[in-house]
Coordinates of C-alpha atoms in Angstrom, one line a residue:
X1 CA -15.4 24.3 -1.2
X2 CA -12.6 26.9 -0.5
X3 CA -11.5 29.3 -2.5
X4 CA -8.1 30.5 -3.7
X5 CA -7.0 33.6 -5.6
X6 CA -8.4 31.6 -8.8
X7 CA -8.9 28.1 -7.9
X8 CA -11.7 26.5 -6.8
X9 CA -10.2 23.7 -4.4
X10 CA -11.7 20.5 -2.8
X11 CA -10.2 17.8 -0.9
X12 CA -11.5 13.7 -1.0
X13 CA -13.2 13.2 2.3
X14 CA -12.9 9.4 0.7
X15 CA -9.0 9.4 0.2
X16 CA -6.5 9.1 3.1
X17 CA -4.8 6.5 5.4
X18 CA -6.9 3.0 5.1
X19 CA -7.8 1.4 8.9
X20 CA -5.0 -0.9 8.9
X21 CA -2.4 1.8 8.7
X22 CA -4.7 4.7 11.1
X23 CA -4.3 1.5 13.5
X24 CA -1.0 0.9 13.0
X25 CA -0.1 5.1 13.3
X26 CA -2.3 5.3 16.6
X27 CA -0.7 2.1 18.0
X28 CA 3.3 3.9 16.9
X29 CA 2.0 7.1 18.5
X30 CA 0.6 5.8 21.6
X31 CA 3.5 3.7 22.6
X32 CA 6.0 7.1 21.7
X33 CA 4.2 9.2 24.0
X34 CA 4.6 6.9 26.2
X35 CA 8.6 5.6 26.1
X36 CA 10.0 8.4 24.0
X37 CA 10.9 6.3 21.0
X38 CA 10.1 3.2 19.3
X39 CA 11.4 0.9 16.5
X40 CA 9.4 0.3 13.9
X41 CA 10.6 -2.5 11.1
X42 CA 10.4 -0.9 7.9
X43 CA 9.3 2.4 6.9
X44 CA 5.3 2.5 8.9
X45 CA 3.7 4.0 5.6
X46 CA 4.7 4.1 2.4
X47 CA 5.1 7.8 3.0
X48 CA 8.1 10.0 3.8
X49 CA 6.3 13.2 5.1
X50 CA 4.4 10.9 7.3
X51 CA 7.6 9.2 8.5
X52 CA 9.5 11.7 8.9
X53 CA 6.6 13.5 11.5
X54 CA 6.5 10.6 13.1
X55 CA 10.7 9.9 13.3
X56 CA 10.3 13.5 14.9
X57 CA 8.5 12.3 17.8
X58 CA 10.7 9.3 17.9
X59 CA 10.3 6.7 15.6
X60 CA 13.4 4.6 15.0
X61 CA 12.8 2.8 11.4
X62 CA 14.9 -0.3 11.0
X63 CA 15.6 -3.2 8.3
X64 CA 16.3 -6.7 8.6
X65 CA 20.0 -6.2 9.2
X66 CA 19.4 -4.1 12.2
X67 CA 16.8 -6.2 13.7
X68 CA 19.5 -9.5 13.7
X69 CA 21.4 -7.7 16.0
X70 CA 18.6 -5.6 18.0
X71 CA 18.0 -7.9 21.7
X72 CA 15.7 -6.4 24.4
X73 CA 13.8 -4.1 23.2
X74 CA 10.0 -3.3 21.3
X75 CA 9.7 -3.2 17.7
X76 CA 6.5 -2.3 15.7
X77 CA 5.3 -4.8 13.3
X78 CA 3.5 -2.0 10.1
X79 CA 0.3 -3.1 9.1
X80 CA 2.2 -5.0 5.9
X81 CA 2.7 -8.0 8.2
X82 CA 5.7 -10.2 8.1
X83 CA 7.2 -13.6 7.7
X84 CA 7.4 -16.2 10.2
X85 CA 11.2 -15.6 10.1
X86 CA 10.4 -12.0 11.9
X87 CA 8.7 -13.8 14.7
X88 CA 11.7 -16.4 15.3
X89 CA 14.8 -13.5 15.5
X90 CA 12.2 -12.1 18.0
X91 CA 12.4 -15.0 20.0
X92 CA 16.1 -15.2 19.7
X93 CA 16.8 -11.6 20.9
X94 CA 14.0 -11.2 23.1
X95 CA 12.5 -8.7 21.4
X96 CA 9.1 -7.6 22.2
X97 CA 7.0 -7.7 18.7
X98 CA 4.1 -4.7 18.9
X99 CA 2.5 -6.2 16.2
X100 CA 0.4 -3.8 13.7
X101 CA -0.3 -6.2 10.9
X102 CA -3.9 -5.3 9.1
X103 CA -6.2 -8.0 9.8
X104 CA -6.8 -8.4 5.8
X105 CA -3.3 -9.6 5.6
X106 CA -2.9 -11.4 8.3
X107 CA -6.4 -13.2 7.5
X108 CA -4.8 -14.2 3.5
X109 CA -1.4 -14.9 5.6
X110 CA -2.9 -17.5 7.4
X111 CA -5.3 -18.9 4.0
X112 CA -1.9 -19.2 2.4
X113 CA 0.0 -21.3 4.7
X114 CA -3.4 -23.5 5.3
X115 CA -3.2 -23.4 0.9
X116 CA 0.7 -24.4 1.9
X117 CA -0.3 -27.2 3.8
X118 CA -2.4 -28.8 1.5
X119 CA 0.7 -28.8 -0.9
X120 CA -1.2 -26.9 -3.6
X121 CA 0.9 -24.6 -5.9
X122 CA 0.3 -21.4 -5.0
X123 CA 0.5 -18.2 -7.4
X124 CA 0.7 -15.0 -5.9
X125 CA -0.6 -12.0 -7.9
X126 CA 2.0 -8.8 -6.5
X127 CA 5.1 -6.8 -6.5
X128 CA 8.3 -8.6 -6.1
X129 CA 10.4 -7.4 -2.9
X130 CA 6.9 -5.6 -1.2
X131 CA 6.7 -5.9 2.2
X132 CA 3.3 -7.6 2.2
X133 CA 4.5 -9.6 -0.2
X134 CA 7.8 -11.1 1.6
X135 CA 5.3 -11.7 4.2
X136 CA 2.8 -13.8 2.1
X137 CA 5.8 -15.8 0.7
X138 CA 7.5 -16.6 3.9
X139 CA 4.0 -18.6 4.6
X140 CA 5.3 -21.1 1.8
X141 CA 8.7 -21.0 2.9
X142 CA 9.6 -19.1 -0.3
X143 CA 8.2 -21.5 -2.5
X144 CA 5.1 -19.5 -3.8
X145 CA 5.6 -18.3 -7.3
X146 CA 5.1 -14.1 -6.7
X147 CA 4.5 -12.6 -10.5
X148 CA 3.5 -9.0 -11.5
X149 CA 1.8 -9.5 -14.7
X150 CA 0.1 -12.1 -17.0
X151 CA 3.1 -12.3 -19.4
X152 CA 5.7 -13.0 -16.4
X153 CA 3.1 -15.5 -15.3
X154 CA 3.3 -17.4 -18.7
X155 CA 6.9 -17.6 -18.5
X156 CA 6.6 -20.2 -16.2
X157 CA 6.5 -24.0 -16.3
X158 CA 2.5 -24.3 -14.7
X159 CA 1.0 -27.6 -13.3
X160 CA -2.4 -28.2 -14.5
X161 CA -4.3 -26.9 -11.3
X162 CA -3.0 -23.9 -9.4
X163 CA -4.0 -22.0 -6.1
X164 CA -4.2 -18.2 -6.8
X165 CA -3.6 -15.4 -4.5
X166 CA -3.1 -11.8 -4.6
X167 CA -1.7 -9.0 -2.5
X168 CA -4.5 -7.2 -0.8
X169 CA -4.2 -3.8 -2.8
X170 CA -3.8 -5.0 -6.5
X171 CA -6.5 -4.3 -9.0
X172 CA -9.4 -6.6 -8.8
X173 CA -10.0 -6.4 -12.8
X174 CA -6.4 -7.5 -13.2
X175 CA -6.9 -10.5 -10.7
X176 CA -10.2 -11.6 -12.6
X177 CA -8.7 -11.0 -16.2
X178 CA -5.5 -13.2 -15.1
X179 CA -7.7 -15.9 -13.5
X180 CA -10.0 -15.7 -16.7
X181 CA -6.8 -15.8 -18.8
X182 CA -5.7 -18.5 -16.7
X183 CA -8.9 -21.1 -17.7
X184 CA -9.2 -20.2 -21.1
X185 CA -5.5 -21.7 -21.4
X186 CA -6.8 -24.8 -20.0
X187 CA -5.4 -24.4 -16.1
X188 CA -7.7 -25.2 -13.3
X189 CA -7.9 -22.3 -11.2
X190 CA -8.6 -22.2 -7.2
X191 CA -8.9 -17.9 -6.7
X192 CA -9.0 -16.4 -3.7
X193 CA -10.0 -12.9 -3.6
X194 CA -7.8 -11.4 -0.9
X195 CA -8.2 -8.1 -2.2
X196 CA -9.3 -5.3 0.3
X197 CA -12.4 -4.0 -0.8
X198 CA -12.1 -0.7 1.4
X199 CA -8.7 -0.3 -1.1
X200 CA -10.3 -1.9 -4.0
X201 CA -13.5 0.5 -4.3
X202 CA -11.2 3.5 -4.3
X203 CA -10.7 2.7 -7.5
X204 CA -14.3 3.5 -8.4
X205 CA -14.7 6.4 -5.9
X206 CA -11.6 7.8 -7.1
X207 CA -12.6 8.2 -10.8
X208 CA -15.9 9.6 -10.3
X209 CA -14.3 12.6 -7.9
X210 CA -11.7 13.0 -10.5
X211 CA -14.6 13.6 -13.3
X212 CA -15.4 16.3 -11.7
X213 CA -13.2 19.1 -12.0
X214 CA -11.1 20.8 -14.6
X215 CA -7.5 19.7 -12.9
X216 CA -6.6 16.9 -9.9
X217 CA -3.4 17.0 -7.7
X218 CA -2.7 13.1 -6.7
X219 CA -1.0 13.4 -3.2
X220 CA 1.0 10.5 -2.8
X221 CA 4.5 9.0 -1.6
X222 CA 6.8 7.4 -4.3
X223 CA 7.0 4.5 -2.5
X224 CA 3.5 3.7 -2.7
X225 CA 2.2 0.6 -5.0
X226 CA -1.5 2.0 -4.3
X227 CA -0.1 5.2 -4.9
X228 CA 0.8 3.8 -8.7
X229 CA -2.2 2.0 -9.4
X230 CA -4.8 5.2 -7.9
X231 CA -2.8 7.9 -10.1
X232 CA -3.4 6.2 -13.1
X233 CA -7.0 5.4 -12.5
X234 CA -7.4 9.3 -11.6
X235 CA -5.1 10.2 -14.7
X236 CA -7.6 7.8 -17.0
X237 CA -10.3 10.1 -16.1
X238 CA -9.0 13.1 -15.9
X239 CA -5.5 13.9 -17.9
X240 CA -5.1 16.6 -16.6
X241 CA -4.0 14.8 -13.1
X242 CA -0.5 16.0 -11.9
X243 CA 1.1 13.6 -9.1
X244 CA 3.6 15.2 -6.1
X245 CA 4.5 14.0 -3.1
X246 CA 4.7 16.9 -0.9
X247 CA 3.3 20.6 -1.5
X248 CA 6.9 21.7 -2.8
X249 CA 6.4 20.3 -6.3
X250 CA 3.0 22.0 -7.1
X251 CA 4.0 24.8 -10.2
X252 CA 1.2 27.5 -11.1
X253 CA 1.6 26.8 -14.7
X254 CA -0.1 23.6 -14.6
X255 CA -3.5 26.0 -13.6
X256 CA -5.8 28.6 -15.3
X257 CA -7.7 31.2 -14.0
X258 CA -10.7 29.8 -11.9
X259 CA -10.2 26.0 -12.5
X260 CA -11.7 23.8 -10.5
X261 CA -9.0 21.4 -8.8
X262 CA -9.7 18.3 -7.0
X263 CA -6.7 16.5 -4.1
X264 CA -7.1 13.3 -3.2
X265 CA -4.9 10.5 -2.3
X266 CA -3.3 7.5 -1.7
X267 CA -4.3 4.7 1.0
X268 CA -1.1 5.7 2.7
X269 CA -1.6 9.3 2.3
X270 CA -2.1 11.4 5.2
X271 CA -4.7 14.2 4.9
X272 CA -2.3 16.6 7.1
X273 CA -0.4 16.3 4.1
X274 CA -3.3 17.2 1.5
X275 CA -4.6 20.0 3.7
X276 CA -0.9 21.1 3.1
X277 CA -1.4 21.0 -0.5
X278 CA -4.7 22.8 -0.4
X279 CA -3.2 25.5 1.4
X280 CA -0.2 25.5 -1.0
X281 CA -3.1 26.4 -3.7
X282 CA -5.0 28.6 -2.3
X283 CA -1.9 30.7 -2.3
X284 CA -1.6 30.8 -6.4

């Protein structure tokens, strides 16, 4: 527990990067001390302070239009994973694919195209245009039917028996309640819970740390669909839960004297980044 001027402040030991982006970090980092710089497809984290430390050492983030014209040369696959269609330009340019995909992905990218091959119809419960998401749908060829929430779901013309799926950090009560909702209206429902439990019980771990004290800073990067989804569970226990992205945006106002304050995080957080924000406190 460390003191500021007034504020009590504490950090979640629980909240920080999840293993398959510390693998994926350690595997960027090794490879720049190594060569100097590296390409990396997509942003590594859903984080800007974190990229931006590691474009400083080196990292060269590219999209897809870059990557069609990039021959010769090692690009890092994020943990996110991609679609077969990344693997194929590699073999056409001869690129060298350093591939950092989080076994939890790769594990529902493989059920999905075995799902594919069985020519079931497969729903996929996530965000349109994420990057693990492009990657689950390029295992159907494009044909899986991606949706964000029950009422877009419904919207659709269903066959009676569908295959669902569900990018690996949504909500687990959402992907039961949908599947529920799904058999009540009659559908026959094959669920596969893909969801990664070390994301999913952050959820529950989150809510009782924000219970405890009188205000919580969320550390997170806009970018971040975890990010979304863990501020509002921490703002559902607490209200009095402010979200920033970097130490910048922290105003004294939102404090009283003495208040206890809680940080915590994101799965794409780094804890650099909340120490930061701790140390940005203890100055009020």
């Amino acid at each position: 527990m460390q003191s500021g001027l007034h504020l009590s402040i504490r950090i979640d030991s629980g909240s920080g990067f999840c293993f398959g982006v510390v693998y994926a970090i350690q595997m960027a980092e090794d490879l720049l001390a190594e060569q100097g710089y590296l390409y990396c497809l997509g942003d590594i984290v859903h984080n800007d302070e974190e990229v931006q430390r590691l474009e400083n050492k080196g990292l060269r983030i590219i999209d897809y239009e870059q990557l069609a014209v990039l021959h010769n040369e090692a690009v890092l696959i994020r943990a996110h994973g991609e679609p077969p269609s990344t693997y194929q330009r590699a073999l056409e340019n001869n690129l060298t694919l350093i591939d950092a995909s989080c076994p939890v992905v790769l594990k529902l990218q493989n059920r999905i195209k075995a799902s594919f091959d069985r020519k079931e119809k497969i729903l996929i419960y996530g965000k349109h245009g994420h990057a693990e998401v492009r990657g689950l749908l390029g295992q159907t060829g494009g044909e899986a039917l991606v949706f964000e929430s029950l009422d877009e779901l419904l919207r659709h013309e269903l066959p009676p028996n569908v295959t669902l799926y569900s990018q690996t950090t949504k909500s687990t009560d959402s992907f039961y309640h949908i599947k529920n909702e799904l058999e009540t209206r009659g559908y026959q429902v094959n669920a596969n819970d893909t969801i990664c439990r070390q994301v999913s019980n952050r959820d529950l771990d989150l809510r009782r740390f924000a219970a405890q004290f009188d205000q919580v800073v969320f550390v997170s990067g806009t970018k971040s669909s975890n990010g979304r989804v863990l501020y509002q569970a921490c703002k559902e226990t607490n209200p009095r839960t402010h979200f920033v992205s970097h130490p910048g945006e922290l105003t004294p106002e939102w404090f009283g004297p003495g208040q206890s304050v809680g940080i915590c995080g994101a799965t794409s957080t780094p804890m650099w980044l909340m120490e930061q924000v701790r140390d940005e406190l203890a100055r009020f």
